[in-house]
PDB file of C-alpha atoms in Angstrom:
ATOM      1  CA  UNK A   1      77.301 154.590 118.729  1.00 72.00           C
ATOM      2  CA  UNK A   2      74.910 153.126 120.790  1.00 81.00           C
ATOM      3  CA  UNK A   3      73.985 149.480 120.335  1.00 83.00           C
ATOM      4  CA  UNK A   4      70.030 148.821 121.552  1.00 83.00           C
ATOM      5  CA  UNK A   5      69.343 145.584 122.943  1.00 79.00           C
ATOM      6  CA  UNK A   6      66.291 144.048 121.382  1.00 79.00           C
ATOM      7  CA  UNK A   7      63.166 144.281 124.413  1.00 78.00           C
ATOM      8  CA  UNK A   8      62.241 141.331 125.678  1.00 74.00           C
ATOM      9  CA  UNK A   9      58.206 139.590 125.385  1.00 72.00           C
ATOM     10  CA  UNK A  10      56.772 139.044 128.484  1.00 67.00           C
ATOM     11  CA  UNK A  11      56.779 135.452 127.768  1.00 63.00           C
ATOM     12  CA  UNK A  12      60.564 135.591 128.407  1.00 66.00           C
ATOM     13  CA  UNK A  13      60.176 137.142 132.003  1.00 66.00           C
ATOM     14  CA  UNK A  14      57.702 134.288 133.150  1.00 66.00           C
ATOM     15  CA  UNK A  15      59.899 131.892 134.349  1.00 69.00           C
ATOM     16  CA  UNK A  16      57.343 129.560 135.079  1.00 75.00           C
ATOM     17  CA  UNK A  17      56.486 128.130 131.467  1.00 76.00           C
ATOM     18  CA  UNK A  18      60.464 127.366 131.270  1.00 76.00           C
ATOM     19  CA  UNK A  19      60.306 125.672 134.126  1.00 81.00           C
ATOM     20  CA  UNK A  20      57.159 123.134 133.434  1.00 83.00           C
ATOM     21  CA  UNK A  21      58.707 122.584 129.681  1.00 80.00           C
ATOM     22  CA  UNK A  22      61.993 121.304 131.491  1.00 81.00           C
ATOM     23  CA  UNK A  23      59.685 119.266 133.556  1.00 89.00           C
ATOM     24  CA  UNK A  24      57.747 117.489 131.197  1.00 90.00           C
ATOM     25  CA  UNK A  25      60.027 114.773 130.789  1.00 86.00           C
ATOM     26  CA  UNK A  26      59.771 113.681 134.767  1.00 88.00           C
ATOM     27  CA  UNK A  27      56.180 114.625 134.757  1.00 88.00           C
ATOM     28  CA  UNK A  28      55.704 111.592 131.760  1.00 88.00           C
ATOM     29  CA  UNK A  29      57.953 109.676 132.970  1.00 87.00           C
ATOM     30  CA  UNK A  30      56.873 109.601 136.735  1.00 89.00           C
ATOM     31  CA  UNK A  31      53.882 107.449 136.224  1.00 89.00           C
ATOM     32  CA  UNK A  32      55.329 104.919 134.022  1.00 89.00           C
ATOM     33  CA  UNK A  33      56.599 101.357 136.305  1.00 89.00           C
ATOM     34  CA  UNK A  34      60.121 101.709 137.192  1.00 84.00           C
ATOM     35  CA  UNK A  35      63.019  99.384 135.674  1.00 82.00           C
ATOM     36  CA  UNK A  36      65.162  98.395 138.214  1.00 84.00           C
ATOM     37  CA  UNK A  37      67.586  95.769 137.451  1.00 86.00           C
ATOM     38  CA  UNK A  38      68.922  94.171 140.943  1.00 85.00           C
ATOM     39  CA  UNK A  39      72.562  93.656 139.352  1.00 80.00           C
ATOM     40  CA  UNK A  40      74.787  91.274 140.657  1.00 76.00           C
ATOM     41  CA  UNK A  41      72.186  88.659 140.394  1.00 80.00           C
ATOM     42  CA  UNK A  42      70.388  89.872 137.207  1.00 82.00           C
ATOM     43  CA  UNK A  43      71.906  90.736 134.564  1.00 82.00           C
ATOM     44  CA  UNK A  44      70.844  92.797 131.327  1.00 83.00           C
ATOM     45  CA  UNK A  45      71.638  90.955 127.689  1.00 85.00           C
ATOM     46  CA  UNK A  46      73.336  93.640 125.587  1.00 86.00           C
ATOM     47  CA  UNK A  47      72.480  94.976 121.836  1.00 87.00           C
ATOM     48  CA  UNK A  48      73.352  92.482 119.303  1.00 84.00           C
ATOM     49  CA  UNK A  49      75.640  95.017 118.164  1.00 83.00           C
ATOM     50  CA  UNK A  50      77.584  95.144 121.231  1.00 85.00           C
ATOM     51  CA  UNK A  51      81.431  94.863 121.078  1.00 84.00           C
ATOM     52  CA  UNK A  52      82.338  93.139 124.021  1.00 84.00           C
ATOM     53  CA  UNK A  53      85.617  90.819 125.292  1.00 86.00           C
ATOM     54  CA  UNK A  54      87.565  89.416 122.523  1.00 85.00           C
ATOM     55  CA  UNK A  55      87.505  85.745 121.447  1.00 88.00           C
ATOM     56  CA  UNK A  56      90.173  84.398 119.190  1.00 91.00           C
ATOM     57  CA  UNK A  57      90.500  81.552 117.337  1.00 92.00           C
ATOM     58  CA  UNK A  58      94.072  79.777 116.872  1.00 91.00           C
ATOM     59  CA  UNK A  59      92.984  77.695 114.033  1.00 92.00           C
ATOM     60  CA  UNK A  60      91.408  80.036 112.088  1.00 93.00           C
ATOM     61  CA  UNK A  61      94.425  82.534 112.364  1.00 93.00           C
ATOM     62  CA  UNK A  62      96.621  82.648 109.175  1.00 93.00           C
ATOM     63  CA  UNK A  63      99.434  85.287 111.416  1.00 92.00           C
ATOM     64  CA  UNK A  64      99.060  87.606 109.134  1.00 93.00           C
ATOM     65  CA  UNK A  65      99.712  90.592 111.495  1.00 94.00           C
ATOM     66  CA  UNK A  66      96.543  92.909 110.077  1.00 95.00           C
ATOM     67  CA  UNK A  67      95.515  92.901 113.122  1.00 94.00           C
ATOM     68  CA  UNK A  68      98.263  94.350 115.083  1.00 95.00           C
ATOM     69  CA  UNK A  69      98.477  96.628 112.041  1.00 96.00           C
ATOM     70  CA  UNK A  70      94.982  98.124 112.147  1.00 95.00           C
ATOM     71  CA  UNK A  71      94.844  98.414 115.938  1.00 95.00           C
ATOM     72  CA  UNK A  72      95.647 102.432 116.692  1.00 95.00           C
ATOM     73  CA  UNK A  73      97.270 101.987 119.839  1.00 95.00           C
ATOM     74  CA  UNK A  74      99.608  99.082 119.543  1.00 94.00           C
ATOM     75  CA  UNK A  75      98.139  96.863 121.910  1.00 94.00           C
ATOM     76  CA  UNK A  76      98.243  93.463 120.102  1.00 95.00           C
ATOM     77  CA  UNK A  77     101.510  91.562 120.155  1.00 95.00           C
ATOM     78  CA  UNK A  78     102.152  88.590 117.995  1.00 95.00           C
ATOM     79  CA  UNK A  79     105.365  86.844 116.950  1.00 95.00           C
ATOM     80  CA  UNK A  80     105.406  84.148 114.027  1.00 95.00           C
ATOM     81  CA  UNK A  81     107.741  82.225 112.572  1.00 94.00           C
ATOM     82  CA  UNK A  82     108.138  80.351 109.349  1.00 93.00           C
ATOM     83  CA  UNK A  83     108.214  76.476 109.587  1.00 92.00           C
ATOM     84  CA  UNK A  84     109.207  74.190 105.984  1.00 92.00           C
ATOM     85  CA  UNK A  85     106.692  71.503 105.942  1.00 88.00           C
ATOM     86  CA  UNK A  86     107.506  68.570 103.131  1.00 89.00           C
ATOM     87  CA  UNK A  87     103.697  67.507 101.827  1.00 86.00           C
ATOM     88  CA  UNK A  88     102.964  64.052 100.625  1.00 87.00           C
ATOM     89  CA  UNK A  89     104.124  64.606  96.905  1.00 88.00           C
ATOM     90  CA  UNK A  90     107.407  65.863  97.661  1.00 85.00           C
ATOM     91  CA  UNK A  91     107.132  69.276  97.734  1.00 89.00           C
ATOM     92  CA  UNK A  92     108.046  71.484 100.239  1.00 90.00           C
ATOM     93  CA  UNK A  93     105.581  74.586 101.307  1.00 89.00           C
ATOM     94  CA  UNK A  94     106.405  77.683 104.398  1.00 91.00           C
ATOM     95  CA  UNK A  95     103.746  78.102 106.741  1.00 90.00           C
ATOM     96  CA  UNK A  96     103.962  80.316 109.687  1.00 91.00           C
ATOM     97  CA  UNK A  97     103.310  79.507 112.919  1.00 92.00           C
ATOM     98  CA  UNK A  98     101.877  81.464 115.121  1.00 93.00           C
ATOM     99  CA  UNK A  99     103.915  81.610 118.280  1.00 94.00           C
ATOM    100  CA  UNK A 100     102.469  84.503 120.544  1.00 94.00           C
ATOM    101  CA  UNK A 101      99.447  86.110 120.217  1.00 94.00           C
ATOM    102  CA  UNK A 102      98.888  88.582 123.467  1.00 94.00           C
ATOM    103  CA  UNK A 103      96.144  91.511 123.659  1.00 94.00           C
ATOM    104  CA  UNK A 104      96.772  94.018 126.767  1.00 93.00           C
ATOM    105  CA  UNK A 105      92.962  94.966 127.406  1.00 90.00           C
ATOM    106  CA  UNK A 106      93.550  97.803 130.098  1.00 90.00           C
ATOM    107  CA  UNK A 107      94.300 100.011 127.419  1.00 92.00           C
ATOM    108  CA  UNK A 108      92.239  98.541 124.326  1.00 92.00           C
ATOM    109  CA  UNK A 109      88.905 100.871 122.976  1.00 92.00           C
ATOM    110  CA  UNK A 110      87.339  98.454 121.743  1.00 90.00           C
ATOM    111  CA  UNK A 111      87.177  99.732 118.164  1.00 91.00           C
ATOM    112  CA  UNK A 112      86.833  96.846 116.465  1.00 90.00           C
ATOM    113  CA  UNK A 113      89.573  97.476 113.665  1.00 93.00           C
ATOM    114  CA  UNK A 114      91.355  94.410 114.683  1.00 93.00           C
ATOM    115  CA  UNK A 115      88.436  92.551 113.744  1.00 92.00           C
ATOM    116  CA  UNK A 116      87.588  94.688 110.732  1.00 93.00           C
ATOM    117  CA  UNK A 117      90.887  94.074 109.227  1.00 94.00           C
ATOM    118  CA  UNK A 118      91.236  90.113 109.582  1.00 94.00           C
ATOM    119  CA  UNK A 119      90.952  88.720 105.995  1.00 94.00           C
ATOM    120  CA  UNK A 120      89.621  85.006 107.237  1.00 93.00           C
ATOM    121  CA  UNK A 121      86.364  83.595 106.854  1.00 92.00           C
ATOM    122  CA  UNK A 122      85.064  83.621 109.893  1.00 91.00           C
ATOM    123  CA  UNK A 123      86.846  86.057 111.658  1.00 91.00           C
ATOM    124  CA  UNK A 124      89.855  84.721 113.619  1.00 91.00           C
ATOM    125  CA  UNK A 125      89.663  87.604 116.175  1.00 89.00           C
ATOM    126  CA  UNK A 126      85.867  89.009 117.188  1.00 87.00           C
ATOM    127  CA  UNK A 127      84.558  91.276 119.581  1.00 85.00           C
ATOM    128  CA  UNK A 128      80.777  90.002 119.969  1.00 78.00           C
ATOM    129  CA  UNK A 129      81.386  88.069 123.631  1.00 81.00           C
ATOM    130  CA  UNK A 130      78.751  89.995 125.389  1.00 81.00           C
ATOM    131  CA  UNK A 131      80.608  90.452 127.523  1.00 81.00           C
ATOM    132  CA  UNK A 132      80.632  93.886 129.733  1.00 79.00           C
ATOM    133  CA  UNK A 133      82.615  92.813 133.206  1.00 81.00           C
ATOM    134  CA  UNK A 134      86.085  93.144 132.854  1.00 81.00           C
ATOM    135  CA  UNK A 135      86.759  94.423 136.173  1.00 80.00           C
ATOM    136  CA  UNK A 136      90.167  93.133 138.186  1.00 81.00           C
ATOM    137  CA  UNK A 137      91.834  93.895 141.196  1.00 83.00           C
ATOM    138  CA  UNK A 138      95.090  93.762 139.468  1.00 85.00           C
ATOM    139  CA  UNK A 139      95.787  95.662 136.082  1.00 87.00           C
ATOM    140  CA  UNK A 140      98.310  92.330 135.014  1.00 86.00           C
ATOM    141  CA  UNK A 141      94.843  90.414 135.040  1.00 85.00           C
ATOM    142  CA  UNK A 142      93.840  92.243 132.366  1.00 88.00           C
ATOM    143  CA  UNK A 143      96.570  91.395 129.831  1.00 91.00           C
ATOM    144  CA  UNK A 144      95.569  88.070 127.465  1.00 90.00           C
ATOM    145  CA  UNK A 145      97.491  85.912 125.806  1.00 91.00           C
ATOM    146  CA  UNK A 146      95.977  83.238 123.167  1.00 90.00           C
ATOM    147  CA  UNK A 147      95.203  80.930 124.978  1.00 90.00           C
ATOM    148  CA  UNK A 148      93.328  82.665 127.812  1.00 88.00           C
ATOM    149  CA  UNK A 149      91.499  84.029 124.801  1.00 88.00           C
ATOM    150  CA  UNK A 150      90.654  81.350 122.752  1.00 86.00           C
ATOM    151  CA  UNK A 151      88.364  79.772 125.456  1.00 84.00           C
ATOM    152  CA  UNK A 152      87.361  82.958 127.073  1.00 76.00           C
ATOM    153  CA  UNK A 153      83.246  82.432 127.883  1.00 71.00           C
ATOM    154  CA  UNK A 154      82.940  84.624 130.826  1.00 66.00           C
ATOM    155  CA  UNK A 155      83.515  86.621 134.154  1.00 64.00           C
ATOM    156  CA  UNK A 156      82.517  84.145 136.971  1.00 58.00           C
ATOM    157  CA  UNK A 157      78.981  85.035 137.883  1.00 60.00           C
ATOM    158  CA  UNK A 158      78.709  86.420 140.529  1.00 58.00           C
ATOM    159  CA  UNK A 159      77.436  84.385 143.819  1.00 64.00           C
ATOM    160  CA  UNK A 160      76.846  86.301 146.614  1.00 63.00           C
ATOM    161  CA  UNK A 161      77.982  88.366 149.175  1.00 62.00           C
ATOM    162  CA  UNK A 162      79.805  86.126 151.339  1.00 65.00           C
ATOM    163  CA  UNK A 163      77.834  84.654 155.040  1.00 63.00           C
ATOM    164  CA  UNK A 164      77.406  86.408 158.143  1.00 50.00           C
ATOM    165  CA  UNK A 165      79.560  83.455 160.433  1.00 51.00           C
ATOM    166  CA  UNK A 166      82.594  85.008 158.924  1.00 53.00           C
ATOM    167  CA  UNK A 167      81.489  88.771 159.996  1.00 49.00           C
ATOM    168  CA  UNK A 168      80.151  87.075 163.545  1.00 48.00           C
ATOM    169  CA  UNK A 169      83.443  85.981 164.186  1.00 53.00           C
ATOM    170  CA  UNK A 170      84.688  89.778 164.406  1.00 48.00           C
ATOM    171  CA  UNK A 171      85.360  91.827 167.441  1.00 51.00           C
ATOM    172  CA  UNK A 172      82.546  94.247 167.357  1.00 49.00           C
ATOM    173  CA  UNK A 173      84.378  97.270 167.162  1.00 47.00           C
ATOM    174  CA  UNK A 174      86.607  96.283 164.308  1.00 48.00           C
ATOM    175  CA  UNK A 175      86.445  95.940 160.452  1.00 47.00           C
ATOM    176  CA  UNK A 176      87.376  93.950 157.887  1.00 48.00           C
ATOM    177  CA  UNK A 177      89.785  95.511 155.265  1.00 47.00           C
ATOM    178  CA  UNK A 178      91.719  93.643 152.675  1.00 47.00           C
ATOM    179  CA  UNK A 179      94.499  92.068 154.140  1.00 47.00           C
ATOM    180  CA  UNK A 180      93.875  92.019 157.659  1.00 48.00           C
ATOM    181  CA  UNK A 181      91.684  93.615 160.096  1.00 46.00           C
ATOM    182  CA  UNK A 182      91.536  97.080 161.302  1.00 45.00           C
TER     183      UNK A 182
END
């Protein structure tokens, strides 16, 4: 048996229609002015939906654990433990008290099912920082504990590439490279 292919339009051998449809977009988009964002010094304001670095508040934290719980890939680490507190009246009443409360960022997705599963009102743990720069040189940089993140506001901007006396004082035929020179 003999399978026939079905024959082709001539609109399918012109090659040049495909190629001004795939060029539309540039072709509208060539005219319009440019957005360039000069970044180190200017810096774009994400969505308000953004989830960003974490912020964490110790006194809105019951230590419930939910967190750790609901976080896929075990990166939140908290140890409580239970204090007996004697109230005014006579009674006694076990709190716990949260003793550790460390998030390792260089391997977090930034889900947001930490924050989803905290039962406070407000959130003790949120992910709406803005905050986009999390680069480090070193990945131990990158691992939080509670207080780091309870007054986390932000990378330091940034301010500059350094002066030119430094690079002056430089043999000419030599570079700079961390650590020493080259």
């Amino acid at each position: 048996m003999q399978v026939e292919h079905p024959k082709t339009s001539w609109s399918e051998k012109f090659l040049l229609l495909d190629l001004l449809e795939g060029l539309k977009t540039t072709f509208r988009e060539l005219f319009k002015p440019k957005v360039t964002i000069r970044y180190p010094e200017e810096r774009l304001e994400p969505a308000d939906r953004f989830r960003g670095m974490f912020k964490f508040s110790f006194d809105r934290c019951i230590a419930c654990k939910l967190c750790a719980i609901a976080c896929p890939i075990d990166i939140i680490y908290i140890d409580v433990h239970d204090e007996t507190i004697e109230q005014p009246d006579g009674k006694k009443k076990k709190t716990k008290v949260l003793d550790r409360y460390d998030i390792d960022v260089k391997r977090c997705m930034f889900c947001a099912l930490c924050e989803e599963a905290c039962p406070t009102k407000p959130k003790s743990i949120w992910l709406t920082t803005k905050t986009y720069e999390l680069s480090a040189y070193d990945r131990n940089d990158l691992y939080f504990n509670m207080q780091q993140l309870e007054y986390w506001d932000d990378r330091p901007q940034y301010t500059g590439l350094p002066d030119d006396e430094h690079a002056a004082e430089l043999p000419a035929g030599n570079k700079q490279i961390a650590g020493g020179t080259q």
